[in-house]
């Protein structure tokens, strides 16, 4: 849904006239502040729980802006007189101070909500518990290959709010949308996708139902003629398709059947033996998108990401041949099943993006054995039983190296999954930090082993974010691999006496 005639002007007038509070001063809200000031907002307060010293150079940038700045304890005092409140993603609207502001009549919004209310671009939104960035990046490349003008934003790349007024209908805006962003908006993109749903972020969301409700926002406010793409393999996303009812497209491991409660489904994408196939407008086809063997991305979950991206591309006016070209040339995104280094026949892989057990289970399914898994981190209050069953049941994980807050929790889940049968358990080692974990994972790793860093947890107990964690893993892996290679070279070839 994009801005209707006259609505954009009303929104811009409100920015100039109302007392505004911006809560949380991360990257997107700092861009929002710059936009508000550039558009003539006269009364702007900004606050963050972090102190000036904790914010570092960012605090100096903020101090140079003509805003009422409150940092550290008491930062929510800026809400007392606010008429329009912009919250940072992940901040709960039911905090007492925010609830009180709403009761006084304040409007609660966000940078993403403002972007959607102002843009005249065609919007494509991607959400799900896993695969958002990969799918968003695939759609971007497929549409660019189709000759369309494309910008990417949301939970990926640079905030787009400062350019919100520059994009016209000739631009396609592809947005990666997290549950945190979605729970703060009351608009939906023209074309939306829900890739999958699994428990996540339960340290922030009240419960799983609240998390699912946030995901539904991506299609809840769509108008007739707006499309939504859903996985046909996931009961939760199929229920969403029934809720949407019309203008639905489906993808899955096999050709999606008709869904009771859903109208005609002309657009379908699926794995068809050795090819990825797509039915297009009017249900024609299926046509070949590409051959499975030509896809460079590893894992069945990435085949499904490609299928979803192809449907989004067609619905946004892209070409099937362009989508097929990208499907077989796209090499992936950093921190997602990223090969780092191979030494002595042992390959170390960075999957730091795996911040939930389901992502790690998908990563494990993408490799043959033997595997040494490095897992653990910040506790998001997620269960590890299904992951533990995957580890124990696969028989290909020889060793699990644990670290972080959840180390003990994961160990217990593995022991339960083994049902008391010690012989079913991989070797389990708990470590104090990432470097020790990488060292331990290389111990006893024979040629052909994959050391998979796929934590199944967030990074916040040791790192700022998963990107920082992934970069740290890569630096350690390359350094230790270099030492290992040097040791092997220094030893020289083994020689028999007299030879």
CSV table of C-alpha atoms in Angstrom, one decimal:
chain,number,residue,atom,x,y,z
A,1,UNK,CA,0.0,0.0,0.0
A,2,UNK,CA,1.5,3.3,-1.0
A,3,UNK,CA,0.5,6.9,-0.1
A,4,UNK,CA,-2.9,7.9,-1.6
A,5,UNK,CA,-3.3,11.4,-3.2
A,6,UNK,CA,-3.3,14.0,-0.5
A,7,UNK,CA,-2.2,11.7,2.2
A,8,UNK,CA,1.5,12.4,1.7
A,9,UNK,CA,1.0,16.1,2.0
A,10,UNK,CA,-1.1,15.6,5.2
A,11,UNK,CA,1.7,13.5,6.7
A,12,UNK,CA,4.3,16.1,5.9
A,13,UNK,CA,2.2,18.9,7.4
A,14,UNK,CA,1.9,16.9,10.6
A,15,UNK,CA,5.7,16.6,10.8
A,16,UNK,CA,6.0,20.4,10.8
A,17,UNK,CA,3.2,21.1,13.2
A,18,UNK,CA,3.4,18.4,15.9
A,19,UNK,CA,5.7,17.8,18.8
A,20,UNK,CA,7.8,14.8,17.9
A,21,UNK,CA,9.7,12.3,20.0
A,22,UNK,CA,12.2,9.9,18.5
A,23,UNK,CA,13.0,7.0,20.9
A,24,UNK,CA,16.1,4.9,20.2
A,25,UNK,CA,19.0,6.4,18.2
A,26,UNK,CA,20.3,3.6,16.1
A,27,UNK,CA,21.1,3.9,12.4
A,28,UNK,CA,17.5,4.1,11.1
A,29,UNK,CA,16.3,6.6,13.7
A,30,UNK,CA,19.3,8.8,13.1
A,31,UNK,CA,18.4,8.9,9.5
A,32,UNK,CA,14.9,9.7,10.5
A,33,UNK,CA,16.1,12.6,12.6
A,34,UNK,CA,17.9,14.1,9.6
A,35,UNK,CA,14.8,13.7,7.5
A,36,UNK,CA,12.5,15.3,10.0
A,37,UNK,CA,14.8,18.3,10.4
A,38,UNK,CA,15.2,18.6,6.7
A,39,UNK,CA,11.4,18.7,6.2
A,40,UNK,CA,11.0,21.5,8.7
A,41,UNK,CA,10.0,19.7,11.9
A,42,UNK,CA,10.1,22.4,14.6
A,43,UNK,CA,9.8,20.5,17.8
A,44,UNK,CA,11.8,17.3,18.0
A,45,UNK,CA,13.1,15.5,21.0
A,46,UNK,CA,15.3,12.5,20.8
A,47,UNK,CA,16.3,9.9,23.5
A,48,UNK,CA,18.2,6.7,24.0
A,49,UNK,CA,18.8,4.4,27.0
A,50,UNK,CA,22.5,4.6,26.3
A,51,UNK,CA,24.6,7.4,27.8
A,52,UNK,CA,26.8,9.8,25.7
A,53,UNK,CA,29.9,7.8,26.5
A,54,UNK,CA,28.3,4.6,25.5
A,55,UNK,CA,27.2,6.1,22.2
A,56,UNK,CA,30.7,7.4,21.4
A,57,UNK,CA,31.0,9.4,18.2
A,58,UNK,CA,27.3,9.1,17.6
A,59,UNK,CA,26.6,11.3,20.6
A,60,UNK,CA,28.6,14.1,19.0
A,61,UNK,CA,26.6,13.8,15.8
A,62,UNK,CA,23.4,14.0,17.8
A,63,UNK,CA,24.6,16.9,19.9
A,64,UNK,CA,25.1,18.9,16.7
A,65,UNK,CA,21.4,18.6,15.8
A,66,UNK,CA,18.8,21.1,16.9
A,67,UNK,CA,16.9,18.6,19.0
A,68,UNK,CA,16.1,18.2,22.7
A,69,UNK,CA,18.5,15.3,23.4
A,70,UNK,CA,18.1,13.0,26.4
A,71,UNK,CA,20.5,10.2,27.0
A,72,UNK,CA,20.7,7.5,29.7
A,73,UNK,CA,18.3,7.3,32.7
A,74,UNK,CA,15.2,9.3,32.2
A,75,UNK,CA,15.4,9.3,28.4
A,76,UNK,CA,11.7,8.4,28.2
A,77,UNK,CA,10.8,11.8,29.7
A,78,UNK,CA,10.7,13.1,26.2
A,79,UNK,CA,7.4,11.3,25.7
A,80,UNK,CA,5.5,13.6,28.2
A,81,UNK,CA,4.6,16.3,25.7
A,82,UNK,CA,4.9,14.2,22.5
A,83,UNK,CA,2.1,14.2,19.9
A,84,UNK,CA,3.9,11.9,17.5
A,85,UNK,CA,6.3,9.2,18.7
A,86,UNK,CA,8.7,7.3,16.5
A,87,UNK,CA,10.0,4.1,18.2
A,88,UNK,CA,13.1,2.1,17.3
A,89,UNK,CA,12.4,-1.4,16.1
A,90,UNK,CA,12.2,-3.9,18.9
A,91,UNK,CA,10.9,-1.4,21.4
A,92,UNK,CA,7.6,-2.6,23.0
A,93,UNK,CA,4.6,-0.3,22.6
A,94,UNK,CA,3.2,-1.5,25.9
A,95,UNK,CA,6.0,0.0,28.0
A,96,UNK,CA,4.2,2.1,30.7
A,97,UNK,CA,5.6,5.4,29.4
A,98,UNK,CA,4.7,4.6,25.8
A,99,UNK,CA,1.2,3.4,26.8
A,100,UNK,CA,0.7,6.6,28.8
A,101,UNK,CA,1.7,8.7,25.7
A,102,UNK,CA,-0.8,6.8,23.6
A,103,UNK,CA,-3.5,7.3,26.2
A,104,UNK,CA,-2.9,11.0,26.0
A,105,UNK,CA,-3.5,10.9,22.3
A,106,UNK,CA,0.0,10.5,20.9
A,107,UNK,CA,0.4,8.7,17.6
A,108,UNK,CA,2.9,5.8,17.7
A,109,UNK,CA,4.9,5.1,14.5
A,110,UNK,CA,8.4,4.3,13.3
A,111,UNK,CA,10.9,5.1,10.5
A,112,UNK,CA,9.5,2.2,8.5
A,113,UNK,CA,5.9,3.3,9.0
A,114,UNK,CA,6.7,6.8,7.9
A,115,UNK,CA,8.6,5.5,4.8
A,116,UNK,CA,5.5,3.4,3.7
A,117,UNK,CA,3.2,6.4,4.3
A,118,UNK,CA,5.3,8.7,2.1
A,119,UNK,CA,6.7,6.6,-0.7
A,120,UNK,CA,5.1,6.4,-4.2
A,121,UNK,CA,7.4,3.5,-5.2
A,122,UNK,CA,6.1,0.0,-5.8
A,123,UNK,CA,6.9,-1.9,-2.6
A,124,UNK,CA,7.9,-5.5,-2.2
A,125,UNK,CA,8.3,-6.8,1.4
A,126,UNK,CA,10.0,-10.0,2.6
A,127,UNK,CA,9.6,-11.5,6.1
A,128,UNK,CA,10.0,-14.9,7.7
A,129,UNK,CA,12.0,-16.5,10.5
A,130,UNK,CA,14.9,-17.3,8.2
A,131,UNK,CA,16.1,-16.5,4.7
A,132,UNK,CA,14.9,-12.8,4.6
A,133,UNK,CA,18.3,-11.3,3.6
A,134,UNK,CA,19.1,-13.9,1.0
A,135,UNK,CA,15.6,-13.7,-0.6
A,136,UNK,CA,15.6,-9.9,-0.5
A,137,UNK,CA,19.1,-9.9,-2.2
A,138,UNK,CA,17.9,-12.4,-4.8
A,139,UNK,CA,14.8,-10.3,-5.6
A,140,UNK,CA,17.0,-7.2,-6.0
A,141,UNK,CA,19.3,-8.9,-8.4
A,142,UNK,CA,16.5,-10.5,-10.4
A,143,UNK,CA,14.7,-7.2,-10.8
A,144,UNK,CA,17.8,-5.3,-11.8
A,145,UNK,CA,18.6,-8.1,-14.3
A,146,UNK,CA,15.0,-7.5,-15.6
A,147,UNK,CA,15.9,-3.9,-16.3
A,148,UNK,CA,13.9,-2.3,-13.5
A,149,UNK,CA,15.0,0.5,-11.2
A,150,UNK,CA,15.4,-1.0,-7.7
A,151,UNK,CA,16.3,0.2,-4.2
A,152,UNK,CA,16.7,-2.0,-1.2
A,153,UNK,CA,16.1,-1.2,2.4
A,154,UNK,CA,14.4,-2.1,5.7
A,155,UNK,CA,16.4,-4.5,7.8
A,156,UNK,CA,19.2,-4.5,5.1
A,157,UNK,CA,21.4,-1.8,3.7
A,158,UNK,CA,21.0,1.9,4.2
A,159,UNK,CA,17.8,3.4,5.7
A,160,UNK,CA,15.7,4.8,2.8
A,161,UNK,CA,13.7,7.5,4.8
A,162,UNK,CA,16.0,10.4,3.6
A,163,UNK,CA,15.1,9.5,0.0
A,164,UNK,CA,11.5,8.7,0.7
A,165,UNK,CA,10.2,11.6,-1.4
A,166,UNK,CA,12.5,10.9,-4.3
A,167,UNK,CA,11.0,7.5,-5.4
A,168,UNK,CA,8.2,7.5,-7.9
A,169,UNK,CA,6.1,4.6,-9.4
A,170,UNK,CA,8.9,3.7,-11.7
A,171,UNK,CA,11.0,2.5,-8.7
A,172,UNK,CA,10.6,-0.8,-7.0
A,173,UNK,CA,11.5,-0.7,-3.3
A,174,UNK,CA,12.4,-4.1,-1.9
A,175,UNK,CA,12.2,-4.2,1.9
A,176,UNK,CA,13.5,-6.8,4.3
A,177,UNK,CA,11.0,-6.6,7.2
A,178,UNK,CA,11.6,-8.0,10.6
A,179,UNK,CA,8.9,-8.7,13.2
A,180,UNK,CA,10.2,-5.7,15.2
A,181,UNK,CA,9.7,-3.4,12.2
A,182,UNK,CA,6.3,-4.9,11.3
A,183,UNK,CA,4.8,-4.6,14.8
A,184,UNK,CA,5.2,-0.8,14.5
A,185,UNK,CA,3.5,-0.2,11.1
A,186,UNK,CA,-0.1,-0.1,9.9
A,187,UNK,CA,0.6,-0.5,6.2
A,188,UNK,CA,1.6,-3.4,4.0
A,189,UNK,CA,3.7,-3.5,0.8
A,190,UNK,CA,2.0,-4.1,-2.6
A,191,UNK,CA,3.7,-7.5,-2.8
A,192,UNK,CA,4.6,-9.4,0.3
A,193,UNK,CA,6.2,-12.8,1.2
A,194,UNK,CA,6.2,-14.8,4.4
A,195,UNK,CA,8.9,-17.4,3.8
A,196,UNK,CA,8.5,-19.5,7.0
A,197,UNK,CA,7.5,-19.2,10.6
A,198,UNK,CA,9.4,-20.7,13.6
A,199,UNK,CA,9.8,-19.5,17.2
A,200,UNK,CA,12.2,-16.6,17.4
A,201,UNK,CA,12.8,-13.4,19.4
A,202,UNK,CA,10.8,-14.7,22.4
A,203,UNK,CA,13.1,-12.6,24.6
A,204,UNK,CA,11.3,-9.6,23.2
A,205,UNK,CA,7.9,-10.7,22.0
A,206,UNK,CA,5.5,-11.7,24.8
A,207,UNK,CA,4.9,-15.1,23.3
A,208,UNK,CA,4.9,-17.0,20.0
A,209,UNK,CA,1.4,-15.7,19.1
A,210,UNK,CA,2.5,-12.1,19.4
A,211,UNK,CA,5.5,-12.9,17.1
A,212,UNK,CA,3.2,-14.5,14.5
A,213,UNK,CA,0.8,-11.6,14.7
A,214,UNK,CA,3.7,-9.2,13.9
A,215,UNK,CA,4.5,-11.2,10.8
A,216,UNK,CA,0.9,-11.1,9.6
A,217,UNK,CA,1.2,-7.3,9.3
A,218,UNK,CA,3.1,-7.7,6.1
A,219,UNK,CA,-0.2,-8.6,4.3
A,220,UNK,CA,-2.9,-7.5,6.7
A,221,UNK,CA,-3.3,-4.0,5.3
A,222,UNK,CA,-3.0,-5.0,1.6
A,223,UNK,CA,-5.7,-3.8,-0.8
A,224,UNK,CA,-7.4,-5.8,-3.6
A,225,UNK,CA,-4.8,-6.5,-6.3
A,226,UNK,CA,-1.9,-6.6,-3.8
A,227,UNK,CA,-0.2,-10.0,-3.8
A,228,UNK,CA,1.2,-12.2,-1.0
A,229,UNK,CA,3.6,-15.2,-1.4
A,230,UNK,CA,3.5,-18.0,1.2
A,231,UNK,CA,5.3,-21.3,1.7
A,232,UNK,CA,3.0,-24.3,1.0
A,233,UNK,CA,5.1,-26.5,3.3
A,234,UNK,CA,4.5,-24.6,6.6
A,235,UNK,CA,1.1,-25.1,8.3
A,236,UNK,CA,1.4,-21.6,9.8
A,237,UNK,CA,2.0,-19.9,6.5
A,238,UNK,CA,-0.8,-21.9,4.8
A,239,UNK,CA,-3.1,-20.6,7.5
A,240,UNK,CA,-2.0,-17.1,6.6
A,241,UNK,CA,-2.7,-17.8,2.9
A,242,UNK,CA,-6.3,-18.8,3.9
A,243,UNK,CA,-6.6,-15.6,5.9
A,244,UNK,CA,-5.4,-13.6,2.9
A,245,UNK,CA,-7.9,-15.5,0.7
A,246,UNK,CA,-7.2,-14.0,-2.7
A,247,UNK,CA,-4.2,-12.8,-4.7
A,248,UNK,CA,-2.1,-15.5,-3.2
A,249,UNK,CA,1.0,-17.2,-4.7
A,250,UNK,CA,2.6,-20.4,-3.2
A,251,UNK,CA,6.0,-22.1,-3.3
A,252,UNK,CA,7.2,-25.4,-1.9
A,253,UNK,CA,9.1,-28.6,-2.1
A,254,UNK,CA,6.5,-30.0,-4.5
A,255,UNK,CA,3.8,-28.4,-6.6
A,256,UNK,CA,1.4,-26.8,-4.2
A,257,UNK,CA,-2.1,-28.2,-4.3
A,258,UNK,CA,-5.3,-26.1,-4.2
A,259,UNK,CA,-5.8,-24.7,-0.6
A,260,UNK,CA,-9.3,-24.8,0.8
A,261,UNK,CA,-10.4,-21.2,1.6
A,262,UNK,CA,-7.9,-19.7,-1.0
A,263,UNK,CA,-9.1,-18.6,-4.4
A,264,UNK,CA,-7.3,-19.4,-7.6
A,265,UNK,CA,-3.5,-19.7,-7.2
A,266,UNK,CA,-2.1,-19.0,-10.7
A,267,UNK,CA,1.5,-18.3,-9.5
A,268,UNK,CA,3.3,-21.4,-8.1
A,269,UNK,CA,6.9,-22.3,-7.8
A,270,UNK,CA,8.3,-25.7,-6.7
A,271,UNK,CA,11.1,-28.3,-6.9
A,272,UNK,CA,10.3,-30.6,-9.7
A,273,UNK,CA,12.9,-33.4,-9.7
A,274,UNK,CA,16.1,-32.0,-11.1
A,275,UNK,CA,14.7,-28.5,-11.8
A,276,UNK,CA,13.1,-25.5,-10.2
A,277,UNK,CA,9.8,-24.8,-11.9
A,278,UNK,CA,7.4,-21.9,-12.0
A,279,UNK,CA,3.8,-21.5,-13.1
A,280,UNK,CA,3.1,-17.9,-14.1
A,281,UNK,CA,0.1,-15.8,-15.1
A,282,UNK,CA,-3.0,-17.8,-15.7
A,283,UNK,CA,-1.3,-20.9,-14.2
A,284,UNK,CA,0.5,-21.6,-17.5
A,285,UNK,CA,3.6,-23.8,-17.5
A,286,UNK,CA,5.3,-25.0,-15.5
A,287,UNK,CA,8.4,-23.4,-17.0
A,288,UNK,CA,11.9,-24.2,-15.9
A,289,UNK,CA,13.5,-21.6,-13.8
A,290,UNK,CA,16.9,-23.4,-13.6
A,291,UNK,CA,18.4,-26.8,-12.9
A,292,UNK,CA,19.0,-27.7,-9.3
A,293,UNK,CA,22.6,-28.8,-10.1
A,294,UNK,CA,23.5,-25.4,-11.4
A,295,UNK,CA,22.5,-23.5,-8.2
A,296,UNK,CA,25.5,-22.3,-6.3
A,297,UNK,CA,23.7,-21.8,-3.0
A,298,UNK,CA,23.9,-24.7,-0.6
A,299,UNK,CA,20.9,-26.4,1.0
A,300,UNK,CA,17.3,-27.1,0.2
A,301,UNK,CA,16.2,-24.1,2.2
A,302,UNK,CA,18.0,-21.9,-0.3
A,303,UNK,CA,16.2,-23.6,-3.2
A,304,UNK,CA,13.0,-22.5,-1.5
A,305,UNK,CA,14.4,-19.0,-1.1
A,306,UNK,CA,15.1,-18.9,-4.8
A,307,UNK,CA,11.5,-20.1,-5.6
A,308,UNK,CA,10.0,-17.4,-3.4
A,309,UNK,CA,12.3,-14.7,-5.0
A,310,UNK,CA,11.3,-15.8,-8.5
A,311,UNK,CA,7.6,-15.4,-7.6
A,312,UNK,CA,8.1,-12.0,-6.1
A,313,UNK,CA,10.1,-11.0,-9.2
A,314,UNK,CA,7.3,-12.0,-11.6
A,315,UNK,CA,4.7,-10.3,-9.5
A,316,UNK,CA,6.8,-7.1,-9.5
A,317,UNK,CA,7.1,-7.1,-13.3
A,318,UNK,CA,10.4,-8.9,-13.7
A,319,UNK,CA,11.2,-11.6,-16.2
A,320,UNK,CA,11.6,-15.4,-15.6
A,321,UNK,CA,14.8,-15.6,-17.7
A,322,UNK,CA,16.3,-12.9,-15.5
A,323,UNK,CA,15.3,-14.7,-12.4
A,324,UNK,CA,16.8,-17.9,-13.7
A,325,UNK,CA,20.1,-16.3,-14.5
A,326,UNK,CA,20.4,-14.9,-11.0
A,327,UNK,CA,19.3,-18.3,-9.5
A,328,UNK,CA,22.4,-19.9,-10.9
A,329,UNK,CA,24.9,-17.1,-10.5
A,330,UNK,CA,24.1,-15.8,-7.0
A,331,UNK,CA,26.8,-16.8,-4.6
A,332,UNK,CA,25.2,-15.9,-1.3
A,333,UNK,CA,25.4,-13.3,1.4
A,334,UNK,CA,28.2,-12.9,4.0
A,335,UNK,CA,27.7,-14.9,7.3
A,336,UNK,CA,25.3,-17.3,5.6
A,337,UNK,CA,26.9,-20.8,5.0
A,338,UNK,CA,30.0,-18.8,4.0
A,339,UNK,CA,33.1,-21.0,3.4
A,340,UNK,CA,36.1,-19.3,5.1
A,341,UNK,CA,39.2,-21.5,4.7
A,342,UNK,CA,40.2,-25.1,4.2
A,343,UNK,CA,43.3,-26.6,5.8
A,344,UNK,CA,44.3,-30.2,5.8
A,345,UNK,CA,41.1,-31.2,4.2
A,346,UNK,CA,39.0,-29.5,6.9
A,347,UNK,CA,36.7,-26.7,5.8
A,348,UNK,CA,35.6,-24.0,8.2
A,349,UNK,CA,32.2,-22.4,7.5
A,350,UNK,CA,30.7,-19.2,8.9
A,351,UNK,CA,27.0,-19.3,9.5
A,352,UNK,CA,26.9,-16.5,12.1
A,353,UNK,CA,23.4,-15.5,10.9
A,354,UNK,CA,22.0,-18.6,12.5
A,355,UNK,CA,20.5,-16.9,15.6
A,356,UNK,CA,17.8,-19.5,16.1
A,357,UNK,CA,17.8,-23.3,16.4
A,358,UNK,CA,15.8,-23.8,13.1
A,359,UNK,CA,18.4,-21.9,11.1
A,360,UNK,CA,21.1,-24.2,12.5
A,361,UNK,CA,19.1,-27.3,11.8
A,362,UNK,CA,18.8,-26.1,8.2
A,363,UNK,CA,22.5,-25.5,8.0
A,364,UNK,CA,23.3,-29.0,9.3
A,365,UNK,CA,21.0,-30.5,6.6
A,366,UNK,CA,23.0,-28.7,4.0
A,367,UNK,CA,26.3,-30.6,4.5
A,368,UNK,CA,27.3,-34.3,4.5
A,369,UNK,CA,29.2,-35.6,7.5
A,370,UNK,CA,31.3,-35.6,9.4
A,371,UNK,CA,30.5,-32.2,11.0
A,372,UNK,CA,32.0,-30.4,14.0
A,373,UNK,CA,29.3,-27.9,15.2
A,374,UNK,CA,30.1,-24.7,17.1
A,375,UNK,CA,27.0,-23.4,18.8
A,376,UNK,CA,25.7,-21.3,21.7
A,377,UNK,CA,25.3,-17.6,22.6
A,378,UNK,CA,22.8,-15.2,24.0
A,379,UNK,CA,19.6,-16.8,25.3
A,380,UNK,CA,16.5,-15.7,23.4
A,381,UNK,CA,14.3,-18.1,25.4
A,382,UNK,CA,14.0,-20.5,22.5
A,383,UNK,CA,13.7,-24.3,22.8
A,384,UNK,CA,16.6,-26.5,21.5
A,385,UNK,CA,14.8,-29.8,21.5
A,386,UNK,CA,14.2,-30.0,17.7
A,387,UNK,CA,17.8,-28.9,16.9
A,388,UNK,CA,19.1,-31.5,19.4
A,389,UNK,CA,17.0,-34.2,17.7
A,390,UNK,CA,18.5,-33.1,14.3
A,391,UNK,CA,22.0,-33.3,15.7
A,392,UNK,CA,21.6,-36.7,17.3
A,393,UNK,CA,19.3,-38.2,14.7
A,394,UNK,CA,21.5,-37.3,11.7
A,395,UNK,CA,24.4,-39.3,12.9
A,396,UNK,CA,26.8,-37.0,11.0
A,397,UNK,CA,27.7,-34.6,13.8
A,398,UNK,CA,30.8,-36.0,15.4
A,399,UNK,CA,31.4,-33.1,17.8
A,400,UNK,CA,29.5,-30.2,19.3
A,401,UNK,CA,31.5,-27.3,20.8
A,402,UNK,CA,29.4,-25.1,23.0
A,403,UNK,CA,29.9,-21.5,24.3
A,404,UNK,CA,27.9,-18.6,25.7
A,405,UNK,CA,24.9,-18.4,27.9
A,406,UNK,CA,23.1,-21.3,26.3
A,407,UNK,CA,25.9,-23.9,26.4
A,408,UNK,CA,24.4,-25.8,29.3
A,409,UNK,CA,20.9,-25.6,27.9
A,410,UNK,CA,22.0,-27.0,24.5
A,411,UNK,CA,24.0,-29.8,26.3
A,412,UNK,CA,20.9,-30.8,28.2
A,413,UNK,CA,18.8,-30.8,25.1
A,414,UNK,CA,21.3,-33.1,23.4
A,415,UNK,CA,21.3,-35.5,26.3
A,416,UNK,CA,17.5,-35.7,26.3
A,417,UNK,CA,17.5,-36.3,22.6
A,418,UNK,CA,19.9,-39.2,23.0
A,419,UNK,CA,17.5,-40.8,25.5
A,420,UNK,CA,20.3,-41.8,27.8
A,421,UNK,CA,22.1,-43.7,25.1
A,422,UNK,CA,25.7,-42.4,25.3
A,423,UNK,CA,26.7,-44.0,22.1
A,424,UNK,CA,24.2,-41.7,20.2
A,425,UNK,CA,25.7,-38.5,21.6
A,426,UNK,CA,28.4,-36.7,19.7
A,427,UNK,CA,31.4,-35.5,21.7
A,428,UNK,CA,30.4,-32.4,23.6
A,429,UNK,CA,32.8,-29.8,24.8
A,430,UNK,CA,32.0,-26.5,26.6
A,431,UNK,CA,34.4,-23.6,26.1
A,432,UNK,CA,34.9,-20.1,27.5
A,433,UNK,CA,35.1,-18.1,24.3
A,434,UNK,CA,35.1,-18.2,20.5
A,435,UNK,CA,38.8,-18.7,19.9
A,436,UNK,CA,38.9,-21.6,22.3
A,437,UNK,CA,35.8,-23.0,20.6
A,438,UNK,CA,37.4,-22.8,17.1
A,439,UNK,CA,40.6,-24.4,18.5
A,440,UNK,CA,38.6,-27.2,20.0
A,441,UNK,CA,36.6,-27.8,16.9
A,442,UNK,CA,39.8,-28.4,14.9
A,443,UNK,CA,41.0,-31.0,17.4
A,444,UNK,CA,40.4,-34.5,16.0
A,445,UNK,CA,39.0,-33.1,12.8
A,446,UNK,CA,40.0,-35.5,10.0
A,447,UNK,CA,40.1,-34.6,6.3
A,448,UNK,CA,36.6,-34.2,4.9
A,449,UNK,CA,35.3,-32.7,8.1
A,450,UNK,CA,33.3,-29.5,8.0
A,451,UNK,CA,33.6,-27.2,11.0
A,452,UNK,CA,30.3,-25.3,11.0
A,453,UNK,CA,30.0,-22.2,13.1
A,454,UNK,CA,26.2,-22.0,13.3
A,455,UNK,CA,25.4,-20.7,16.8
A,456,UNK,CA,21.6,-21.2,16.9
A,457,UNK,CA,21.6,-18.1,19.3
A,458,UNK,CA,21.9,-14.4,19.2
A,459,UNK,CA,25.3,-12.8,19.8
A,460,UNK,CA,24.6,-10.2,22.4
A,461,UNK,CA,26.3,-12.1,25.3
A,462,UNK,CA,29.7,-11.6,23.6
A,463,UNK,CA,29.3,-9.4,20.5
A,464,UNK,CA,27.4,-6.4,19.3
A,465,UNK,CA,25.6,-8.3,16.5
A,466,UNK,CA,25.9,-11.4,14.4
A,467,UNK,CA,28.1,-9.6,11.8
A,468,UNK,CA,30.7,-8.7,14.4
A,469,UNK,CA,30.6,-12.3,15.6
A,470,UNK,CA,31.0,-13.6,12.1
A,471,UNK,CA,33.9,-11.4,11.3
A,472,UNK,CA,35.6,-12.5,14.6
A,473,UNK,CA,35.1,-16.2,13.6
A,474,UNK,CA,36.6,-15.6,10.2
A,475,UNK,CA,39.6,-13.8,11.6
A,476,UNK,CA,40.2,-16.6,14.2
A,477,UNK,CA,39.6,-19.4,11.6
A,478,UNK,CA,42.1,-17.9,9.1
A,479,UNK,CA,44.7,-17.2,11.7
A,480,UNK,CA,44.5,-20.7,13.2
A,481,UNK,CA,44.3,-22.3,9.8
A,482,UNK,CA,47.5,-20.4,8.8
A,483,UNK,CA,49.3,-21.8,11.9
A,484,UNK,CA,48.1,-25.3,11.2
A,485,UNK,CA,49.2,-25.0,7.6
A,486,UNK,CA,52.6,-23.7,8.8
A,487,UNK,CA,53.0,-26.6,11.2
A,488,UNK,CA,52.2,-29.1,8.5
A,489,UNK,CA,54.7,-27.5,6.1
A,490,UNK,CA,57.4,-27.2,8.8
A,491,UNK,CA,57.1,-30.9,9.5
A,492,UNK,CA,57.9,-31.7,5.9
A,493,UNK,CA,57.1,-35.0,4.2
A,494,UNK,CA,57.4,-38.2,6.1
A,495,UNK,CA,60.5,-40.1,4.9
A,496,UNK,CA,61.3,-43.8,5.3
A,497,UNK,CA,64.9,-44.5,6.7
A,498,UNK,CA,67.3,-44.8,3.8
A,499,UNK,CA,65.0,-43.3,1.2
